[in-house]
Amino acid sequence: MAMRSKLVAGNWKMHGELVQNQDLLKRIMLETAEPGEVDIAVCVPYPYLPQAQSVLRNSHVFWGAQNVSQHEKGAYTGEISTAMLADFGCRFVIVGHSERRALYGEDNRTVALKFKAAQAAGLMPILCVGETLDQREAAVTEQVVAEQLDAVIELAGAEALGKAILAYEPVWAIGTGKTATPQQAQEMHGFIRDRIAVSNPQVARELRILYGGSVKAGNAAELFAMPDIDGGLIGGASLIADEFISICRAAKN
Ligand code: PEP
């Protein structure tokens, strides 16, 4: 089996507050420091990037953002550039989260442009793909995920996935408390890896594919035990120190 170290990334979404963040960040840093092969990251709201940087600098915990502009700079009021994220020491940036796709109209092409812009600035994109409940029930899950992937491969090339993380996040499992079963998730992770292998087998073997969708301390271990699940993208549970720390520990075993 390929050697891929696991990654657990928190997505705080639009949550946070200076005093609570300080405690959460410190606990994650201190209580996940014991030896073991797992990469850990927190993707925080933009205003808290300096705080994440100041607490986590020189630690094993990476930080990043949840979105970024596809444009380099210029007259884009309210937007944040890849260079700005790099300025604050971000290692990762989430692109194409289903909330961005559904609520802010980000289509596959826009997501692909953001992916490419992130890499050009030396950031590691965490590319989210996944189907809605309607799409699953209509049996078009594979087609939807394939189109989301192909848009990135067409623009950036399959090799570009060698410097990226993928997150399979079934939309019906995000924030709903409904987790995909380990088998359901494995099936899609296997599908994604096989599809990338057609273009580039080595990239497919080495790519880390995270599962996201109501991961908690109580279900993380069984998900992470699946052969093609290389960690998790964690929403709600990443705001609760005990939960997030347990999930990180589950990824070590
Ligand atoms: C997410 O926001 O990417 C996510 C998976 O959320 P939750 O863990 O809350 O379902």
Coordinates of C-alpha atoms and ligand atoms in Angstrom, one line a residue:
M1 CA 0.0 0.0 0.0
A2 CA 1.2 3.5 -0.7
M3 CA 2.7 5.4 2.2
R4 CA 0.6 8.5 2.6
S5 CA 0.7 10.3 6.0
K6 CA -2.7 11.3 7.1
L7 CA -3.9 14.9 7.3
V8 CA -6.6 16.3 9.6
A9 CA -7.7 19.8 8.6
G10 CA -10.2 21.9 10.5
N11 CA -12.6 24.2 8.7
W12 CA -13.8 26.7 11.2
K13 CA -16.2 28.2 8.6
M14 CA -17.6 31.6 9.9
H15 CA -16.9 30.9 13.6
G16 CA -14.4 32.2 16.0
E17 CA -13.6 34.9 18.5
L18 CA -10.2 36.1 19.7
V19 CA -10.3 34.8 23.3
Q20 CA -11.8 31.4 22.5
N21 CA -9.5 31.0 19.4
Q22 CA -6.5 31.4 21.6
D23 CA -7.5 28.6 23.9
L24 CA -8.5 26.3 21.0
L25 CA -5.3 26.9 19.0
K26 CA -3.1 26.4 22.0
R27 CA -4.8 23.2 23.1
I28 CA -4.6 21.7 19.6
M29 CA -0.9 22.6 19.4
L30 CA 0.0 21.3 22.9
E31 CA -2.3 18.2 23.0
T32 CA -1.4 16.8 19.5
A33 CA 2.3 17.2 19.9
E34 CA 3.0 13.6 21.0
P35 CA 4.9 11.5 18.3
G36 CA 2.9 10.0 15.5
E37 CA 2.5 10.4 11.8
V38 CA -0.2 12.9 11.1
D39 CA -0.3 16.4 9.6
I40 CA -2.7 18.8 11.3
A41 CA -4.0 22.1 9.9
V42 CA -6.7 24.7 10.8
C43 CA -8.4 26.8 8.2
V44 CA -9.6 29.9 10.0
P45 CA -11.5 33.0 8.9
Y46 CA -9.2 35.6 7.3
P47 CA -9.1 38.1 10.3
Y48 CA -7.7 35.4 12.5
L49 CA -4.8 34.4 10.3
P50 CA -2.3 36.6 12.2
Q51 CA -3.5 35.0 15.5
A52 CA -3.1 31.5 14.1
Q53 CA 0.3 32.5 12.8
S54 CA 1.4 33.9 16.1
V55 CA 0.2 30.9 18.2
L56 CA 1.2 28.1 15.8
R57 CA 4.4 29.5 14.3
N58 CA 7.3 27.0 15.0
S59 CA 4.8 24.3 15.9
H60 CA 3.8 21.1 14.0
V61 CA 0.3 22.6 13.3
F62 CA -0.2 24.3 9.9
W63 CA -2.8 27.0 9.2
G64 CA -4.7 28.2 6.2
A65 CA -7.8 29.9 4.8
Q66 CA -11.2 28.7 3.5
N67 CA -11.3 30.6 0.2
V68 CA -9.2 32.8 -2.0
S69 CA -9.6 35.0 -5.1
Q70 CA -8.6 33.6 -8.4
H71 CA -7.2 37.0 -9.4
E72 CA -3.7 38.1 -8.6
K73 CA -4.5 41.7 -7.5
G74 CA -6.5 44.7 -8.5
A75 CA -9.9 46.2 -8.3
Y76 CA -11.7 43.3 -6.6
T77 CA -13.3 45.0 -3.6
G78 CA -13.6 42.6 -0.6
E79 CA -11.5 39.9 -2.1
I80 CA -8.3 38.3 -0.6
S81 CA -5.4 37.2 -2.8
T82 CA -3.1 34.2 -2.7
A83 CA -0.1 36.4 -2.0
M84 CA -1.9 37.8 1.0
L85 CA -2.4 34.3 2.4
A86 CA 1.2 33.5 1.7
D87 CA 2.2 36.7 3.6
F88 CA 0.5 35.4 6.7
G89 CA 2.3 32.0 6.5
C90 CA -0.7 29.9 5.2
R91 CA 0.3 26.5 4.0
F92 CA -3.2 25.5 2.9
V93 CA -6.3 27.0 1.3
I94 CA -9.7 25.3 0.8
V95 CA -11.1 25.7 -2.7
G96 CA -14.5 24.7 -4.0
H97 CA -16.1 24.0 -0.6
S98 CA -19.7 23.1 -1.3
E99 CA -20.9 26.1 0.7
R100 CA -18.9 28.3 -1.7
R101 CA -20.3 26.4 -4.7
A102 CA -23.9 26.5 -3.5
L103 CA -24.2 29.9 -1.8
Y104 CA -21.7 32.0 -3.8
G105 CA -22.1 30.5 -7.2
E106 CA -18.6 29.1 -7.6
D107 CA -18.7 26.9 -10.7
N108 CA -16.1 24.2 -11.6
R109 CA -14.2 26.7 -13.8
T110 CA -13.9 29.3 -11.0
V111 CA -12.8 26.6 -8.6
A112 CA -10.1 25.4 -11.0
L113 CA -8.9 29.0 -11.4
K114 CA -8.6 29.4 -7.6
F115 CA -6.8 26.0 -7.4
K116 CA -4.2 27.2 -10.0
A117 CA -3.8 30.6 -8.4
A118 CA -3.2 29.0 -5.0
Q119 CA -0.5 26.8 -6.4
A120 CA 1.2 29.6 -8.2
A121 CA 1.6 31.3 -4.9
G122 CA 3.1 28.2 -3.3
L123 CA -0.1 27.4 -1.3
M124 CA -1.4 23.8 -1.1
P125 CA -5.1 23.8 -2.3
I126 CA -7.5 21.5 -0.5
L127 CA -9.9 20.9 -3.4
C128 CA -13.4 19.9 -2.3
V129 CA -15.6 17.7 -4.4
G130 CA -18.9 16.0 -3.7
E131 CA -22.5 15.4 -4.7
T132 CA -25.8 16.7 -3.3
L133 CA -28.5 14.3 -2.0
D134 CA -30.5 14.9 -5.2
Q135 CA -27.5 13.9 -7.3
R136 CA -26.9 10.8 -5.2
E137 CA -30.5 9.8 -5.5
A138 CA -30.4 10.4 -9.2
A139 CA -27.3 8.1 -9.4
V140 CA -25.1 10.8 -10.9
T141 CA -22.6 10.9 -8.0
E142 CA -19.7 9.7 -10.0
Q143 CA -20.5 11.9 -13.0
V144 CA -20.7 15.0 -10.8
V145 CA -17.5 14.3 -9.0
A146 CA -15.7 13.5 -12.2
E147 CA -16.7 16.8 -13.7
Q148 CA -15.5 18.7 -10.6
L149 CA -12.2 16.9 -10.9
D150 CA -11.8 17.1 -14.6
A151 CA -12.2 20.9 -14.6
V152 CA -9.1 21.1 -12.4
I153 CA -7.2 18.5 -14.4
E154 CA -8.0 20.3 -17.7
L155 CA -6.8 23.7 -16.4
A156 CA -3.9 22.7 -14.3
G157 CA -2.9 19.2 -15.4
A158 CA -3.1 16.0 -13.5
E159 CA 0.5 16.6 -12.2
A160 CA -0.8 19.6 -10.4
L161 CA -2.7 17.3 -8.1
G162 CA 0.7 16.2 -6.8
K163 CA 0.9 19.4 -4.9
A164 CA -2.7 19.4 -3.6
I165 CA -5.0 17.7 -1.3
L166 CA -8.4 16.4 -2.3
A167 CA -11.4 16.3 0.0
Y168 CA -14.5 14.2 -0.8
E169 CA -17.4 15.8 0.9
P170 CA -20.8 14.5 0.1
V171 CA -23.0 17.6 0.6
W172 CA -25.7 15.7 2.3
A173 CA -23.2 14.8 5.1
I174 CA -21.9 18.3 5.8
G175 CA -23.2 19.8 9.0
T176 CA -26.1 17.3 9.0
G177 CA -24.8 14.8 11.5
K178 CA -25.3 12.2 8.7
T179 CA -21.9 10.6 7.9
A180 CA -21.2 8.6 4.8
T181 CA -20.6 5.0 5.9
P182 CA -16.9 4.1 5.7
Q183 CA -17.9 1.8 2.7
Q184 CA -19.7 4.6 0.9
A185 CA -16.8 7.0 1.4
Q186 CA -14.2 4.4 0.4
E187 CA -16.1 3.7 -2.8
M188 CA -15.9 7.3 -3.8
H189 CA -12.3 7.7 -2.7
G190 CA -11.4 4.7 -4.8
F191 CA -13.3 6.1 -7.7
I192 CA -11.4 9.4 -7.4
R193 CA -8.0 7.8 -7.2
D194 CA -8.8 5.5 -10.1
R195 CA -9.9 8.4 -12.3
I196 CA -6.7 10.4 -11.5
A197 CA -4.6 7.2 -12.2
V198 CA -5.8 7.2 -15.7
S199 CA -3.9 10.5 -16.3
N200 CA -1.1 10.0 -13.8
P201 CA -0.7 6.8 -11.7
Q202 CA 2.0 8.1 -9.5
V203 CA 0.1 11.2 -8.6
A204 CA -2.9 9.1 -7.9
R205 CA -1.0 6.8 -5.6
E206 CA 0.6 9.6 -3.6
L207 CA -2.5 11.9 -3.4
R208 CA -4.1 12.4 0.0
I209 CA -7.9 12.2 -0.2
L210 CA -9.6 13.5 2.9
Y211 CA -13.2 12.6 3.8
G212 CA -15.4 15.4 5.1
G213 CA -19.0 15.3 6.4
S214 CA -19.9 15.1 10.0
V215 CA -16.6 13.5 11.1
K216 CA -16.5 13.3 14.9
A217 CA -14.3 11.7 17.5
G218 CA -16.8 8.8 17.6
N219 CA -16.6 7.9 13.9
A220 CA -13.1 9.1 12.8
A221 CA -11.2 5.9 13.4
E222 CA -13.5 3.7 11.3
L223 CA -13.4 6.2 8.4
F224 CA -9.6 6.6 8.6
A225 CA -9.1 2.8 8.6
M226 CA -10.3 2.6 5.0
P227 CA -7.5 2.2 2.5
D228 CA -8.2 5.3 0.4
I229 CA -9.2 7.7 3.2
D230 CA -6.1 9.7 4.1
G231 CA -7.6 11.9 6.8
G232 CA -10.5 14.3 7.3
L233 CA -11.7 17.8 6.6
I234 CA -13.5 18.6 9.8
G235 CA -16.2 21.4 10.1
G236 CA -18.3 21.5 13.3
A237 CA -16.1 19.2 15.4
S238 CA -13.0 21.3 14.6
L239 CA -14.4 24.0 16.9
I240 CA -14.4 21.7 20.0
A241 CA -10.9 21.1 21.3
D242 CA -11.6 17.7 22.8
E243 CA -13.3 16.5 19.6
F244 CA -10.7 17.8 17.2
I245 CA -7.8 16.5 19.3
S246 CA -9.4 13.0 19.4
I247 CA -9.9 13.1 15.6
C248 CA -6.2 13.9 15.2
R249 CA -5.3 11.1 17.5
A250 CA -7.5 8.7 15.6
A251 CA -5.5 9.5 12.5
K252 CA -2.3 8.5 14.2
N253 CA -3.4 4.9 14.8
Ligands
PEP1 C1 -16.9 21.0 6.2 O1 -17.3 22.1 6.5 O2 -16.1 20.8 5.3 C2 -17.5 19.9 6.9 C3 -17.2 18.7 6.6 O3 -18.4 20.2 7.9 P1 -19.0 19.2 9.1 O4 -17.8 18.4 9.6 O5 -19.6 20.1 10.1 O6 -20.0 18.3 8.4

